[in-house]
Amino acid sequence: MPEPTDLGDAAGYRPLLFSIAYGMTGSVGDAEDIVQDAFLGLTRARQVGTEIAAPKAYLTTSVTRLGINHLRSARVRRETYVGEWLPEPVVVSADRPGPAEHAELADSLSMAFLVLLEALSPVERAVFMLREVFAYDYPDVARTTGKSEANCRQIFARARKRIAAAGPVADSAPAPARRAEGGELARTFFEAAAGGEMDALLGMLAPGVVFHGDGGGKARAIGKSVTEPLRVVQLFVGGLRRLRSLGAALRPVWINGRPGALIVDAEGRVASVVELDVVDGMVRAIHSVSNPDKLGHIGPVSDIARLPEARLREAR
């Protein structure tokens, strides 16, 4: 096989391409595979002599269309998913001076926003995300998706209406001041949770708080979302107390641009990830991911949260 063409001139687009692919799929691993496939397509096109005048446009189009195809095949799997589905978390260490390269733009894709996008068809999701998150103008959205400009306008309006019906459109990545405020609130929240301070926790929850959990049928998680503040506190404190009794500890991190924590076992392996959606100084939503299939990209995965029957299935 011929040597691959140098892609150094296009490597700087990786954060953008990852964010588009991640916004389409909600999966870190699938997003990385899609980006790799797009670069491979660019290499092959250049090897056969195709002149690519605009690598960014070529790669963006490739990633978007690969994401649409991926979503179409993933729909069947999502319909049989056990429990509530949440996206794979993009995790950045709290003590790192800046976001990881592939998380640079993914900060704008909170878990709450990605869950709302699940209400859209693959093409609607692509059009809405390119326009709403990445501020593409309609001619570029049309070129990227292969639809007419007029059609893209109609698709965007329809998608925005469906998103508005499902919930408020999520903000983009928090400004530095709000980010610092959210980080401080998260630190106080997790300290209160570790100490079982129920009244303090209740005072930090918004009246309409929602607790979401994703175990994928393989790890302990709530079966469906919980909205009553007292029940949210009881479930969260109870689950954390159980994990801490098994030697688990909390590590502050940033998840999709929001404050959160890794729950790790005594060996430092990841058992769960918890993201706090902080709005106006209060916790509006809690997203907890314990499905081991969605944690492997972060590091070694613990089995302390796994369901016994899931361990048996995987041992066979």
mmCIF file of N, CA, C and O in Angstrom, residues 26 38 92 104 121-122 143 152 155 159 169 181 194 240-241 247 273 314:
data_model
loop_
_atom_site.group_PDB
_atom_site.id
_atom_site.type_symbol
_atom_site.label_atom_id
_atom_site.label_comp_id
_atom_site.label_asym_id
_atom_site.label_seq_id
_atom_site.Cartn_x
_atom_site.Cartn_y
_atom_site.Cartn_z
ATOM 1 N N GLY A 26 -23.132 10.934 20.661
ATOM 2 C CA GLY A 26 -23.139 10.825 22.124
ATOM 3 C C GLY A 26 -22.165 9.787 22.639
ATOM 4 O O GLY A 26 -22.233 9.395 23.801
ATOM 5 N N ALA A 38 -12.937 9.724 8.582
ATOM 6 C CA ALA A 38 -12.963 10.916 7.726
ATOM 7 C C ALA A 38 -11.554 11.261 7.245
ATOM 8 O O ALA A 38 -11.347 11.575 6.064
ATOM 9 N N VAL A 92 -12.601 15.891 31.825
ATOM 10 C CA VAL A 92 -11.355 16.655 31.893
ATOM 11 C C VAL A 92 -11.016 16.858 33.361
ATOM 12 O O VAL A 92 -11.880 17.236 34.167
ATOM 13 N N GLU A 104 -12.291 20.360 23.599
ATOM 14 C CA GLU A 104 -12.265 21.821 23.509
ATOM 15 C C GLU A 104 -13.624 22.391 23.127
ATOM 16 O O GLU A 104 -14.109 23.343 23.727
ATOM 17 N N SER A 121 -34.543 13.361 14.490
ATOM 18 C CA SER A 121 -34.067 12.386 13.508
ATOM 19 C C SER A 121 -32.601 12.677 13.228
ATOM 20 O O SER A 121 -32.085 13.759 13.549
ATOM 21 N N PRO A 122 -31.874 11.728 12.610
ATOM 22 C CA PRO A 122 -30.451 11.964 12.330
ATOM 23 C C PRO A 122 -30.176 13.242 11.534
ATOM 24 O O PRO A 122 -29.268 14.003 11.864
ATOM 25 N N ARG A 143 -24.580 22.566 2.317
ATOM 26 C CA ARG A 143 -23.490 21.850 1.660
ATOM 27 C C ARG A 143 -23.048 20.640 2.481
ATOM 28 O O ARG A 143 -22.808 19.562 1.935
ATOM 29 N N CYS A 152 -33.034 23.099 4.656
ATOM 30 C CA CYS A 152 -32.330 23.194 5.938
ATOM 31 C C CYS A 152 -33.015 24.191 6.877
ATOM 32 O O CYS A 152 -33.074 23.966 8.085
ATOM 33 N N ILE A 155 -35.989 22.347 8.198
ATOM 34 C CA ILE A 155 -35.562 21.304 9.140
ATOM 35 C C ILE A 155 -35.161 21.917 10.469
ATOM 36 O O ILE A 155 -35.526 21.417 11.539
ATOM 37 N N ALA A 159 -36.873 21.226 13.995
ATOM 38 C CA ALA A 159 -36.069 20.649 15.076
ATOM 39 C C ALA A 159 -36.098 21.528 16.311
ATOM 40 O O ALA A 159 -36.203 21.032 17.435
ATOM 41 N N VAL A 169 -33.629 24.836 25.664
ATOM 42 C CA VAL A 169 -32.386 24.633 24.922
ATOM 43 C C VAL A 169 -31.215 24.951 25.832
ATOM 44 O O VAL A 169 -31.168 25.996 26.470
ATOM 45 N N GLU A 181 -18.040 29.563 39.585
ATOM 46 C CA GLU A 181 -19.150 29.441 40.533
ATOM 47 C C GLU A 181 -19.678 28.009 40.562
ATOM 48 O O GLU A 181 -19.950 27.454 41.630
ATOM 49 N N ALA A 194 -21.111 13.598 50.875
ATOM 50 C CA ALA A 194 -20.251 12.651 51.584
ATOM 51 C C ALA A 194 -20.532 12.646 53.074
ATOM 52 O O ALA A 194 -20.416 11.612 53.742
ATOM 53 N N LEU A 240 -24.097 6.928 47.246
ATOM 54 C CA LEU A 240 -22.718 7.319 47.546
ATOM 55 C C LEU A 240 -22.227 6.637 48.815
ATOM 56 O O LEU A 240 -21.072 6.191 48.887
ATOM 57 N N ARG A 241 -23.110 6.528 49.818
ATOM 58 C CA ARG A 241 -22.723 5.868 51.069
ATOM 59 C C ARG A 241 -22.357 4.409 50.812
ATOM 60 O O ARG A 241 -21.361 3.901 51.360
ATOM 61 N N GLY A 247 -14.976 1.340 49.681
ATOM 62 C CA GLY A 247 -13.663 1.938 49.470
ATOM 63 C C GLY A 247 -13.610 2.979 48.375
ATOM 64 O O GLY A 247 -12.513 3.432 48.005
ATOM 65 N N VAL A 273 -19.528 8.139 36.976
ATOM 66 C CA VAL A 273 -19.277 9.547 36.691
ATOM 67 C C VAL A 273 -20.553 10.315 37.006
ATOM 68 O O VAL A 273 -21.651 9.891 36.630
ATOM 69 N N GLU A 314 -21.024 -11.892 31.866
ATOM 70 C CA GLU A 314 -19.753 -11.615 31.226
ATOM 71 C C GLU A 314 -18.715 -12.710 31.529
ATOM 72 O O GLU A 314 -17.747 -12.871 30.798
#
